[in-house]
XYZ file of C-alpha atoms in Angstrom:
350
model
C -5.523 15.763 1.180
C -5.271 12.441 -0.648
C -8.926 12.865 -1.622
C -8.242 16.203 -3.347
C -5.125 14.836 -5.038
C -7.189 12.012 -6.496
C -9.813 14.477 -7.746
C -7.127 16.652 -9.358
C -5.544 13.595 -11.008
C -8.972 12.523 -12.265
C -9.648 15.857 -13.973
C -6.118 16.017 -15.350
C -6.666 12.603 -16.894
C -9.963 13.770 -18.455
C -8.253 16.895 -19.770
C -5.421 14.855 -21.284
C -7.904 12.512 -22.941
C -9.991 15.299 -24.458
C -7.200 17.741 -25.268
C -6.465 16.120 -28.650
C -10.180 16.307 -29.505
C -10.309 19.983 -28.623
C -7.089 21.004 -30.326
C -7.148 18.765 -33.366
C -10.206 19.211 -35.600
C -9.097 16.335 -37.799
C -9.617 13.855 -34.963
C -13.247 14.941 -34.682
C -14.251 15.538 -38.273
C -11.646 13.509 -40.078
C -9.330 14.890 -42.736
C -10.814 16.927 -45.564
C -11.766 14.763 -48.574
C -9.069 14.690 -51.213
C -9.690 17.366 -53.840
C -8.831 15.468 -57.002
C -10.903 15.000 -60.163
C -11.282 11.286 -59.449
C -12.415 11.796 -55.869
C -14.818 14.600 -56.764
C -16.430 12.375 -59.380
C -16.643 9.390 -57.023
C -18.161 11.439 -54.198
C -20.849 12.793 -56.504
C -21.628 9.335 -57.862
C -21.839 7.808 -54.359
C -24.079 10.561 -52.978
C -26.524 10.131 -55.850
C -26.329 6.357 -55.429
C -27.289 6.698 -51.766
C -29.903 9.456 -51.825
C -31.437 9.944 -55.292
C -35.037 8.647 -55.090
C -36.009 8.190 -58.741
C -33.569 5.672 -60.231
C -36.290 3.066 -60.667
C -39.123 5.273 -61.952
C -36.777 7.021 -64.397
C -35.122 3.720 -65.407
C -31.572 4.968 -64.785
C -28.844 2.291 -64.832
C -26.501 4.005 -62.389
C -23.830 1.303 -62.160
C -23.542 1.130 -65.932
C -23.199 4.904 -66.111
C -20.385 4.752 -63.568
C -18.528 2.249 -65.708
C -18.995 4.454 -68.746
C -17.994 7.808 -67.281
C -15.460 6.905 -64.586
C -13.174 5.515 -67.291
C -12.858 9.057 -68.656
C -11.627 10.467 -65.336
C -8.063 10.693 -64.098
C -6.273 13.097 -61.799
C -4.784 14.977 -64.730
C -8.240 16.191 -65.820
C -8.699 19.947 -65.888
C -11.702 21.569 -64.217
C -13.188 22.136 -67.657
C -12.817 18.467 -68.563
C -14.275 17.328 -65.225
C -17.206 19.715 -65.680
C -18.000 18.300 -69.110
C -17.815 14.703 -67.885
C -20.123 15.375 -64.927
C -22.538 17.273 -67.174
C -22.639 14.286 -69.519
C -23.313 11.975 -66.577
C -26.111 14.133 -65.154
C -27.714 14.539 -68.587
C -29.019 10.990 -68.162
C -31.341 12.078 -65.326
C -33.410 14.530 -67.403
C -34.615 15.783 -64.021
C -35.358 19.432 -63.324
C -34.223 18.926 -59.725
C -30.731 17.710 -60.672
C -28.399 20.690 -60.988
C -24.690 21.361 -60.513
C -23.039 24.747 -59.925
C -19.338 25.463 -60.321
C -17.311 28.175 -58.598
C -17.530 30.452 -61.654
C -21.288 30.989 -61.158
C -22.041 28.629 -64.043
C -24.653 25.936 -63.578
C -26.063 22.980 -65.478
C -29.581 21.595 -65.065
C -30.144 18.075 -66.340
C -33.660 18.670 -67.677
C -33.849 18.634 -71.470
C -37.598 18.306 -71.775
C -39.446 20.091 -74.565
C -40.534 23.187 -72.638
C -40.612 26.791 -73.761
C -41.329 29.635 -71.352
C -42.069 31.904 -74.319
C -45.266 29.967 -75.010
C -46.840 32.079 -72.280
C -46.726 35.819 -71.666
C -48.608 37.433 -68.805
C -48.530 40.786 -70.604
C -50.727 39.304 -73.342
C -53.318 38.229 -70.773
C -53.227 41.592 -69.015
C -53.393 43.847 -72.062
C -55.600 41.871 -74.446
C -57.805 39.516 -72.444
C -58.273 41.430 -69.190
C -58.275 44.755 -71.049
C -55.873 46.025 -68.348
C -58.530 45.451 -65.704
C -56.198 43.689 -63.274
C -54.449 44.111 -59.933
C -51.220 42.893 -58.340
C -50.711 41.514 -54.826
C -48.499 39.171 -52.840
C -45.318 41.096 -53.647
C -46.016 40.648 -57.340
C -46.703 36.909 -57.184
C -50.448 37.405 -57.703
C -52.062 39.021 -60.735
C -55.851 38.964 -60.657
C -58.856 40.531 -62.301
C -62.004 39.894 -64.305
C -62.731 39.251 -67.930
C -65.243 41.547 -69.651
C -68.691 40.617 -68.411
C -67.500 40.190 -64.801
C -68.682 36.577 -64.391
C -65.226 35.024 -64.956
C -62.310 35.770 -62.664
C -58.604 35.334 -63.372
C -55.724 34.621 -60.986
C -52.133 34.138 -62.101
C -49.610 32.871 -59.550
C -46.058 33.578 -60.707
C -44.235 31.567 -58.020
C -44.603 29.992 -54.592
C -41.169 31.135 -53.427
C -40.304 33.500 -50.577
C -40.574 33.169 -46.817
C -42.730 36.226 -46.106
C -46.486 36.337 -45.548
C -47.240 37.352 -49.129
C -49.408 34.252 -49.683
C -51.947 35.584 -47.167
C -53.015 38.169 -49.737
C -55.047 35.350 -51.283
C -57.722 36.004 -48.639
C -58.445 39.496 -49.961
C -58.308 38.248 -53.556
C -60.890 35.533 -52.889
C -63.129 38.058 -51.129
C -62.896 40.383 -54.119
C -63.719 37.624 -56.617
C -66.351 35.848 -54.537
C -69.187 36.855 -56.875
C -67.712 35.392 -60.086
C -69.151 32.102 -61.352
C -65.862 30.663 -62.596
C -62.238 31.297 -61.682
C -59.335 30.627 -64.037
C -56.182 29.930 -62.019
C -53.060 30.233 -64.143
C -49.802 28.634 -62.964
C -48.082 28.556 -66.336
C -44.356 29.319 -66.024
C -44.591 28.879 -62.227
C -41.396 26.988 -61.363
C -42.400 26.242 -57.778
C -41.188 27.460 -54.416
C -42.061 26.745 -50.808
C -44.643 24.187 -49.717
C -46.158 26.407 -46.961
C -47.008 29.072 -49.552
C -48.792 26.777 -51.995
C -50.493 24.985 -49.082
C -51.874 28.239 -47.697
C -53.146 29.294 -51.114
C -54.623 25.862 -51.907
C -56.637 25.950 -48.671
C -58.651 28.801 -50.188
C -60.189 26.430 -52.738
C -61.707 23.722 -50.572
C -64.305 23.483 -47.824
C -63.162 20.073 -46.587
C -59.932 18.175 -45.945
C -58.235 17.025 -49.152
C -55.464 14.412 -48.966
C -53.823 14.571 -52.354
C -50.284 13.150 -52.401
C -47.811 10.809 -50.734
C -44.080 11.248 -50.275
C -41.345 8.678 -49.718
C -37.587 9.112 -49.292
C -34.539 6.882 -49.590
C -33.545 5.227 -46.315
C -31.035 2.588 -47.351
C -28.316 1.664 -49.844
C -30.615 -0.077 -52.339
C -32.385 2.041 -54.931
C -35.606 0.404 -53.709
C -35.070 1.296 -50.024
C -37.724 3.833 -49.023
C -39.442 5.169 -45.944
C -43.125 4.539 -45.377
C -45.309 7.042 -47.253
C -46.216 10.318 -45.602
C -49.384 11.972 -46.903
C -50.148 15.662 -47.288
C -53.587 17.022 -46.512
C -54.894 20.514 -47.237
C -57.491 21.725 -44.745
C -59.741 24.757 -45.210
C -59.187 27.779 -42.998
C -62.492 28.333 -41.240
C -61.715 31.992 -40.572
C -60.898 32.792 -44.223
C -63.016 32.946 -47.393
C -62.863 30.099 -49.883
C -63.862 29.593 -53.509
C -65.510 26.279 -54.376
C -67.307 27.158 -57.607
C -66.085 26.142 -61.063
C -62.296 26.350 -61.428
C -60.065 25.933 -64.464
C -56.352 25.405 -63.817
C -53.944 26.341 -66.629
C -50.551 24.584 -66.796
C -47.608 24.153 -69.151
C -44.296 22.288 -69.226
C -42.616 25.063 -67.222
C -45.051 24.458 -64.342
C -42.686 22.638 -61.992
C -41.870 21.382 -58.508
C -44.211 22.768 -55.817
C -46.503 24.035 -58.588
C -47.008 20.431 -59.644
C -48.076 19.579 -56.100
C -50.552 22.444 -56.436
C -51.860 20.861 -59.656
C -52.138 17.461 -57.940
C -54.294 19.066 -55.271
C -56.692 20.462 -57.882
C -56.999 17.000 -59.453
C -58.871 15.993 -56.281
C -61.472 18.760 -56.594
C -64.664 17.699 -58.450
C -65.331 21.289 -59.579
C -61.899 21.791 -61.174
C -60.437 20.819 -64.547
C -56.912 21.272 -65.903
C -56.294 22.747 -69.365
C -52.978 23.207 -71.154
C -49.901 21.002 -71.305
C -48.585 18.443 -68.813
C -46.474 19.892 -66.030
C -42.693 19.484 -65.895
C -42.516 16.079 -64.199
C -40.029 17.191 -61.527
C -42.224 17.128 -58.454
C -41.050 17.783 -54.928
C -38.306 19.442 -52.913
C -34.516 19.470 -53.254
C -31.473 18.839 -51.079
C -27.979 20.191 -51.623
C -24.424 18.822 -51.439
C -20.901 20.165 -51.932
C -17.839 18.588 -53.534
C -14.285 19.065 -52.191
C -13.547 21.450 -55.088
C -16.360 23.760 -53.978
C -18.916 22.808 -56.629
C -22.484 22.540 -55.368
C -25.107 20.129 -56.626
C -28.750 19.342 -55.944
C -31.061 16.378 -56.221
C -34.667 15.621 -55.211
C -35.212 15.121 -51.499
C -38.003 12.592 -51.948
C -40.407 10.988 -54.383
C -43.972 12.274 -54.698
C -46.691 9.728 -55.435
C -50.346 10.105 -56.318
C -52.898 8.698 -53.908
C -52.962 5.497 -55.994
C -49.169 5.162 -55.626
C -48.131 6.320 -59.088
C -45.060 8.442 -59.699
C -45.362 11.335 -62.143
C -41.595 11.861 -62.429
C -40.720 12.523 -66.046
C -44.432 12.592 -66.907
C -45.999 15.477 -65.039
C -49.584 16.154 -64.058
C -51.535 15.460 -67.246
C -54.276 17.948 -68.217
C -57.899 17.012 -68.797
C -57.820 19.020 -72.036
C -54.503 19.171 -73.868
C -53.689 22.353 -75.738
C -50.420 24.172 -76.254
C -49.544 27.671 -77.421
C -46.897 28.398 -79.999
C -44.372 31.151 -79.537
C -45.630 32.772 -82.741
C -49.214 32.905 -81.424
C -48.095 34.588 -78.227
C -46.065 37.093 -80.243
C -49.263 37.950 -82.145
C -51.169 38.389 -78.880
C -53.156 35.152 -79.111
C -53.259 32.746 -76.132
C -54.731 29.489 -77.429
C -54.735 27.863 -73.975
C -56.694 30.715 -72.434
C -59.032 30.833 -75.442
C -59.762 27.125 -74.945
C -60.573 27.747 -71.284
C -62.957 30.576 -72.152
C -64.672 28.424 -74.790
C -65.047 25.613 -72.261
C -66.657 28.004 -69.796
C -69.109 29.193 -72.463
C -70.119 25.547 -72.885
C -70.745 25.317 -69.134
C -73.131 28.248 -69.385
C -75.307 26.624 -72.059
């Protein structure tokens, strides 16, 4: 009997010890962070200080910015005032992957680079240059066809987003364009998306392994604390068709994020050249956070480097031939970037 009494006492003691943990969430998770303007600002500043990977390459003096902007904060600030102060702070990043969203469905992105999405219009390409001889695939992400004469193919990729298998449509597209001599791949105004999608598509344009970028991430309190580099390699799919003839990649300043990784990959191909403007200079993936007041914000999850350890943050992937459309030219139905590509191809033929 004494044995069973001891066992019962033992389990009662365990229950008493763990009862506060079961019944009191605060003892497990801690109290909710204080929802005051000052605390919201400080949390945001500290999270960026700990995780943002590009302070050094973008030459951001984060401590000095804290001194400047924290002096404007007190607990009597309205939401509108706090929003304006945080916007002013984030403006200093000029990073397309730094964004804040408030609870009124309003957001602010810190990028203020000279980019204009109206310098490209797919309708102009379809109606004037392809003479409406085009097709759509990949849930609308692919537009492809041939220019008059049939020896030059065209493929526009609108985005790399989405979690479905739409990217696999590239196999049929490559099969259908296998007889062209040159393929123009257009990723202008492609703001990025998911790495698996661009990786699957990129594999259609190589017949050997291509290691094309490195990635590092913050792993300590110092702005110089980083993990060891992890490389990304694109390997051809042996069971799928590929295109390894002449390729021209078209880019502009709206080409961003995963699309810039795509452009980096093509830099490693000896049969590819890039024409247009530099890409956005916001390369990589994002991670999200939430403030006590419910506002959400994002920052880059890591820092992408070229194979010779250079960061392209704030610079972008630079084209081999620089040319830029104007909005007025596009309005008139003239695509100077595409015209330059076609002229370059005519020089190849001579």
